[in-house]
Short mmCIF file of C-alpha atoms in Angstrom, two decimals:
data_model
loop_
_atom_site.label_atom_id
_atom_site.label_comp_id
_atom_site.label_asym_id
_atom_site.label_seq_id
_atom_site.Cartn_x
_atom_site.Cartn_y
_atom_site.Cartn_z
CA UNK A 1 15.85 -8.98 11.95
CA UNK A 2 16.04 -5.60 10.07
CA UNK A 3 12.67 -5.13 7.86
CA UNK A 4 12.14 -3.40 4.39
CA UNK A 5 14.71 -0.41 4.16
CA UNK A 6 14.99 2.36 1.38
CA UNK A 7 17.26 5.10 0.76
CA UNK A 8 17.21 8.01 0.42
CA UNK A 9 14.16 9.03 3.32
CA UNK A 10 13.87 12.19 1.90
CA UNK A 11 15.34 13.47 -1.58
CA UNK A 12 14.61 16.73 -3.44
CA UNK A 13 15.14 17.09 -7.61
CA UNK A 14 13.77 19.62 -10.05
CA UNK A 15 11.74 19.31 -13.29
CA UNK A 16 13.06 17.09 -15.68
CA UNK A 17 15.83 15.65 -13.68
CA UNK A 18 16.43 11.92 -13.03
CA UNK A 19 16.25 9.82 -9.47
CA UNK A 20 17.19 6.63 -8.39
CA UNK A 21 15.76 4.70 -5.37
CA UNK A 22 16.68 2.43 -3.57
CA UNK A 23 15.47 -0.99 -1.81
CA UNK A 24 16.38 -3.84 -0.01
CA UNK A 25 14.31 -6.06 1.28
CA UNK A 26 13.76 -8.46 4.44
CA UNK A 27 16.39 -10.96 4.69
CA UNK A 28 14.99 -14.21 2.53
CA UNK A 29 12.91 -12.38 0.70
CA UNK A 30 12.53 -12.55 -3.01
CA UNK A 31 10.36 -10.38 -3.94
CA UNK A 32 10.25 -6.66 -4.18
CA UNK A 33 6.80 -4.39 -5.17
CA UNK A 34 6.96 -0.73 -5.80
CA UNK A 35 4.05 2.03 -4.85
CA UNK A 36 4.04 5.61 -5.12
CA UNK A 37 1.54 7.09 -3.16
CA UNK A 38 0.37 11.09 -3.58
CA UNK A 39 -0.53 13.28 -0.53
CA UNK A 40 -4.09 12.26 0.04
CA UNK A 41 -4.27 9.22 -1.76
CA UNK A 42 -3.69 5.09 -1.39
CA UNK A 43 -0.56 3.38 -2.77
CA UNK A 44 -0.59 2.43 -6.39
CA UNK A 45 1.08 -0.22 -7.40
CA UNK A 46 4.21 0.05 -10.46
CA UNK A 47 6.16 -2.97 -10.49
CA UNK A 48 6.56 -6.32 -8.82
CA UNK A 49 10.04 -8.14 -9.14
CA UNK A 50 10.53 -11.72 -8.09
CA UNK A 51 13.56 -13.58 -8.59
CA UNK A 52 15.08 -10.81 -10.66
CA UNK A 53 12.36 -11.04 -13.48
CA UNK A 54 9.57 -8.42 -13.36
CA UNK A 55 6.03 -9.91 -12.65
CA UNK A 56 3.76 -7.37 -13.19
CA UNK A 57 3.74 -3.34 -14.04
CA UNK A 58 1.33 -0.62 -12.84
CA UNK A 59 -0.17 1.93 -15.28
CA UNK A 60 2.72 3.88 -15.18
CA UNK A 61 4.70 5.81 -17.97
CA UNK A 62 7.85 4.27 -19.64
CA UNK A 63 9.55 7.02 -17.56
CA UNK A 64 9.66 4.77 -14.91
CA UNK A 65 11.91 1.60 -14.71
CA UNK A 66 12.94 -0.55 -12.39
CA UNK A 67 15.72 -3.75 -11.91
CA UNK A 68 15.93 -6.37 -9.04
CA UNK A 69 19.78 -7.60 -8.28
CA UNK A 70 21.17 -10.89 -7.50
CA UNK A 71 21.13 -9.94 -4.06
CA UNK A 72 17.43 -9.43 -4.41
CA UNK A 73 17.44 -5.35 -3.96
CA UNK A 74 15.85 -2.98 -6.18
CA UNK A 75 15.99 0.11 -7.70
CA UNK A 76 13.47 2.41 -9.30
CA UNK A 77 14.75 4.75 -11.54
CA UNK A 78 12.62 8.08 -12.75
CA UNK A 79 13.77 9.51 -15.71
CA UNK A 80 12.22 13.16 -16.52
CA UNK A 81 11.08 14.03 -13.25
CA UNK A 82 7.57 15.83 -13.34
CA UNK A 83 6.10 17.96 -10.95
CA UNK A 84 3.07 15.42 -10.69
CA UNK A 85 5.87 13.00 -9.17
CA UNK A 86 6.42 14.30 -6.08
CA UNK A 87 5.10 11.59 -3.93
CA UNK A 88 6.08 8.92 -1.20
CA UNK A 89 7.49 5.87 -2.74
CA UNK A 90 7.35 2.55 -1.32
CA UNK A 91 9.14 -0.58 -1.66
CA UNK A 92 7.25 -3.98 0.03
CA UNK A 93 8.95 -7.19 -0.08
CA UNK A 94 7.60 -10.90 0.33
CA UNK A 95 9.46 -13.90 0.40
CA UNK A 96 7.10 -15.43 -2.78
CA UNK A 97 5.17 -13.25 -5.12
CA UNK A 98 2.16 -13.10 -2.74
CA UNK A 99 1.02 -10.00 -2.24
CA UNK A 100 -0.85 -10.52 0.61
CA UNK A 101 1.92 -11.37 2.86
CA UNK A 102 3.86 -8.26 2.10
CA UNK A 103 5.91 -6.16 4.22
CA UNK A 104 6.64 -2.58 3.87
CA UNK A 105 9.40 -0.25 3.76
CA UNK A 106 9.56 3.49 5.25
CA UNK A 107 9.29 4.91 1.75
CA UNK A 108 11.36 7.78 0.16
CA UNK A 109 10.00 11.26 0.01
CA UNK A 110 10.37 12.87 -3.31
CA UNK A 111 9.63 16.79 -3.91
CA UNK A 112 10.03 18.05 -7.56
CA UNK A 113 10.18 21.54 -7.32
CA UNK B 1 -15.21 4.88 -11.24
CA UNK B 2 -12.31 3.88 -8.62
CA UNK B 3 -11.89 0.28 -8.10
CA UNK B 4 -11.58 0.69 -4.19
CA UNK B 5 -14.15 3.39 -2.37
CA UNK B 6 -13.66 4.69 0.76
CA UNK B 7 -15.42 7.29 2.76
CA UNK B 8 -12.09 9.78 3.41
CA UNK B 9 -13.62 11.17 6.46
CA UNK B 10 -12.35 12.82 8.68
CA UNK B 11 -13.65 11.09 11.55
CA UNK B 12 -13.18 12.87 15.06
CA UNK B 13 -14.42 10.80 17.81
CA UNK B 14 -13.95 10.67 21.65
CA UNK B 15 -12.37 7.98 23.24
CA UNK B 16 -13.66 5.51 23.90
CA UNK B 17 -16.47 5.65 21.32
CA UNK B 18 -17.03 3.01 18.39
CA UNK B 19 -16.56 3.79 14.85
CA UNK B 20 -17.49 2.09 11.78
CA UNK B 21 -15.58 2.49 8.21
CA UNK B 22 -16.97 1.19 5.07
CA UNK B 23 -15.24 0.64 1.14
CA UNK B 24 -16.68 -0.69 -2.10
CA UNK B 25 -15.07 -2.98 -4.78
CA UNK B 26 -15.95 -3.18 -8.37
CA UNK B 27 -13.98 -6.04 -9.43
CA UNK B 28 -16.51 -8.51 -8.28
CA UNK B 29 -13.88 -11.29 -8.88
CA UNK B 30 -11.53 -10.21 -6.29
CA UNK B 31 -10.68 -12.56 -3.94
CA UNK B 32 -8.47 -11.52 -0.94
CA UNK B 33 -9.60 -8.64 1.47
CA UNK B 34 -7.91 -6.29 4.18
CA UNK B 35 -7.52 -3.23 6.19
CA UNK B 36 -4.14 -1.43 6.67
CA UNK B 37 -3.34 1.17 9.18
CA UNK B 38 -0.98 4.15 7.95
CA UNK B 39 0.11 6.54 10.32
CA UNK B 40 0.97 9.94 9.63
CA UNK B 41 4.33 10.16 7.25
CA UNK B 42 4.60 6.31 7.65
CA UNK B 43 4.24 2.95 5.85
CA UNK B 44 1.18 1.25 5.57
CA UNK B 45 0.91 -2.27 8.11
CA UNK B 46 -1.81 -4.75 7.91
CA UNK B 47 -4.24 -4.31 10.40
CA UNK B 48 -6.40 -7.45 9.09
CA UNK B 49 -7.07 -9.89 6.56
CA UNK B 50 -11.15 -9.44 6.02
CA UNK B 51 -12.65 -13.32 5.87
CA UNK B 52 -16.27 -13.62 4.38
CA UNK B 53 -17.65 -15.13 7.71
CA UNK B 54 -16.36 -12.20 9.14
CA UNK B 55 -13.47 -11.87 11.72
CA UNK B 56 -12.40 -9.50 14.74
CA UNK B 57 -9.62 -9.02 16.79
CA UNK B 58 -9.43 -7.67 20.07
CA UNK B 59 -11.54 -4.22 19.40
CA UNK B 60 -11.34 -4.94 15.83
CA UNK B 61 -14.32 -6.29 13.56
CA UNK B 62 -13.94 -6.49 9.69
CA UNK B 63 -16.78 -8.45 8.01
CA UNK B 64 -17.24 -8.68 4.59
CA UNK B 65 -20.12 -8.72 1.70
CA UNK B 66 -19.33 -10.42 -1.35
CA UNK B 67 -22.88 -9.63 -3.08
CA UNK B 68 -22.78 -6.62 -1.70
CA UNK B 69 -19.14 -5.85 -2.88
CA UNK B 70 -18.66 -4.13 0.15
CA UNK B 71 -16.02 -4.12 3.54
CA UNK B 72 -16.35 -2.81 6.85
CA UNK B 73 -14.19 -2.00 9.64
CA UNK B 74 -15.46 -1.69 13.16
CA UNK B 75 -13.44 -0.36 16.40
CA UNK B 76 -15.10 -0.70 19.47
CA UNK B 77 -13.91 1.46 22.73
CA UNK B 78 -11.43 3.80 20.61
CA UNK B 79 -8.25 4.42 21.65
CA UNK B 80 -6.15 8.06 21.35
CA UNK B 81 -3.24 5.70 19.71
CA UNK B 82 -5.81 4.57 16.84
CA UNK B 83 -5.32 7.74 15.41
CA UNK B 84 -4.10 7.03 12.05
CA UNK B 85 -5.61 6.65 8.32
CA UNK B 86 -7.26 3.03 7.28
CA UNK B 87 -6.53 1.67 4.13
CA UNK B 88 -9.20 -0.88 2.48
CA UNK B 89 -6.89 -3.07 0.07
CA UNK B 90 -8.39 -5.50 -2.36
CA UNK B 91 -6.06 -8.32 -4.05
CA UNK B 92 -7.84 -9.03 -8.04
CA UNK B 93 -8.02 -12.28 -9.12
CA UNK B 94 -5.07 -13.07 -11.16
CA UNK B 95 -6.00 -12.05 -14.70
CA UNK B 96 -3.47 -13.68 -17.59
CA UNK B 97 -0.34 -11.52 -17.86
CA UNK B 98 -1.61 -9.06 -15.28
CA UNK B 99 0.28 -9.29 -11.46
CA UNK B 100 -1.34 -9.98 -8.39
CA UNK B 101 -0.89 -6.68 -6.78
CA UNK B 102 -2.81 -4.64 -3.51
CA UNK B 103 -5.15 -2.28 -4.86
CA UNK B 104 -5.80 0.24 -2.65
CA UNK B 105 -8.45 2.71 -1.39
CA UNK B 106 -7.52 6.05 -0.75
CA UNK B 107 -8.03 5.75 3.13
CA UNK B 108 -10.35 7.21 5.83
CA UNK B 109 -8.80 9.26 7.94
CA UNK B 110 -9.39 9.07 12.00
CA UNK B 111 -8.91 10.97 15.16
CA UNK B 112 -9.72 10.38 18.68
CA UNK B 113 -9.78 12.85 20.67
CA UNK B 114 -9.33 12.91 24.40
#
């Protein structure tokens, strides 16, 4: 079975711009958690979606949204891309809410030059 | 103060040698415990769940102390493919309207070295 994918790997924007990622999780799964994680430090969680409803939201800025689908992908969307964002972003799905028993994606690479 | 401390090393050992790797909590109410591997430009992957009577697997030992507020991972007889950066992740009790979500340390990084 295919695990946790995202799209793009690797994506480059400048200051100010907007990005889109993308996430679709293990087959059965219906639950989706975002991370972004900066060079040097751990993930940090900014949004849990289960069953298309968001469950819980980091300490991130309204700049950041996110949506599950009926198909139970996700996107997270970046509006006003700072220089501060340039980070790996995961996606981790689970097939309840339960953290614990997630599994993670390859992440997307975003530089904001 | 950070709600998951870890020593961020870097630890260069030989092989076989055994390391140890320790991380604080603050949330005292916390109530699920583990250590992820992350290697170099890749996802994190569970290495353990951490269980308060302790628990190891294979060369792995993760014990934890709830009074203490503290985690520790030990690898016996290292291994040139252990190379990678360990994560200490905490899971908070469920607080009302708040997620149940990994918190995360910021990782110790090791190397063995042939």
């Amino acid at each position: 079975d295919a695990g946790v994918t995202q799209s793009p790997t690797h994506l480059i924007k400048t200051r100010g711009q907007h990005v889109t990622l993308r996430c679709s999780p293990i087959s059965g799964h219906k639950s989706v958690s975002w991370y972004q994680q900066v060079l040097g430090q751990g993930p940090q969680f900014i949004f849990q979606y289960y069953e298309k409803e968001e469950r819980g939201r980091g300490n991130f800025p309204d700049r950041f949204s996110a949506r599950q689908f009926p198909n139970y992908s996700s996107e997270l969307n970046v509006n006003a891309l700072l220089l501060g964002d340039s980070a790996l972003y995961l996606c981790a799905s689970s097939y309840t809410g339960t953290p614990n028993e997630q599994f993670f994606g390859p992440g997307t690479r975003l530089t904001v030059l | 103060r950070k709600e998951v401390e870890q020593d961020p090393g870097p630890f260069n050992v030989p092989e076989g040698a055994t390391v140890a790797f320790n991380c604080t909590y603050s949330n005292s109410a916390s109530q699920s415990f583990f250590w992820y591997r992350q290697d170099c430009r890749k996802e994190p992957k569970l290495l353990m769940s951490v269980y308060s009577s302790g628990n190891e697997d294979g060369r792995f030992t993760a014990q934890l102390n709830r009074a203490s507020q503290y985690i520790s991972l030990l690898i016996r007889d290292s291994k040139l493919s252990d190379s990678a950066t360990y994560l200490c992740v905490v899971l908070p009790m469920l607080s009302s309207g708040s997620a149940r979500q990994l918190t995360f340390g910021s990782g110790t990084q090791l190397t063995v070295l042939p």
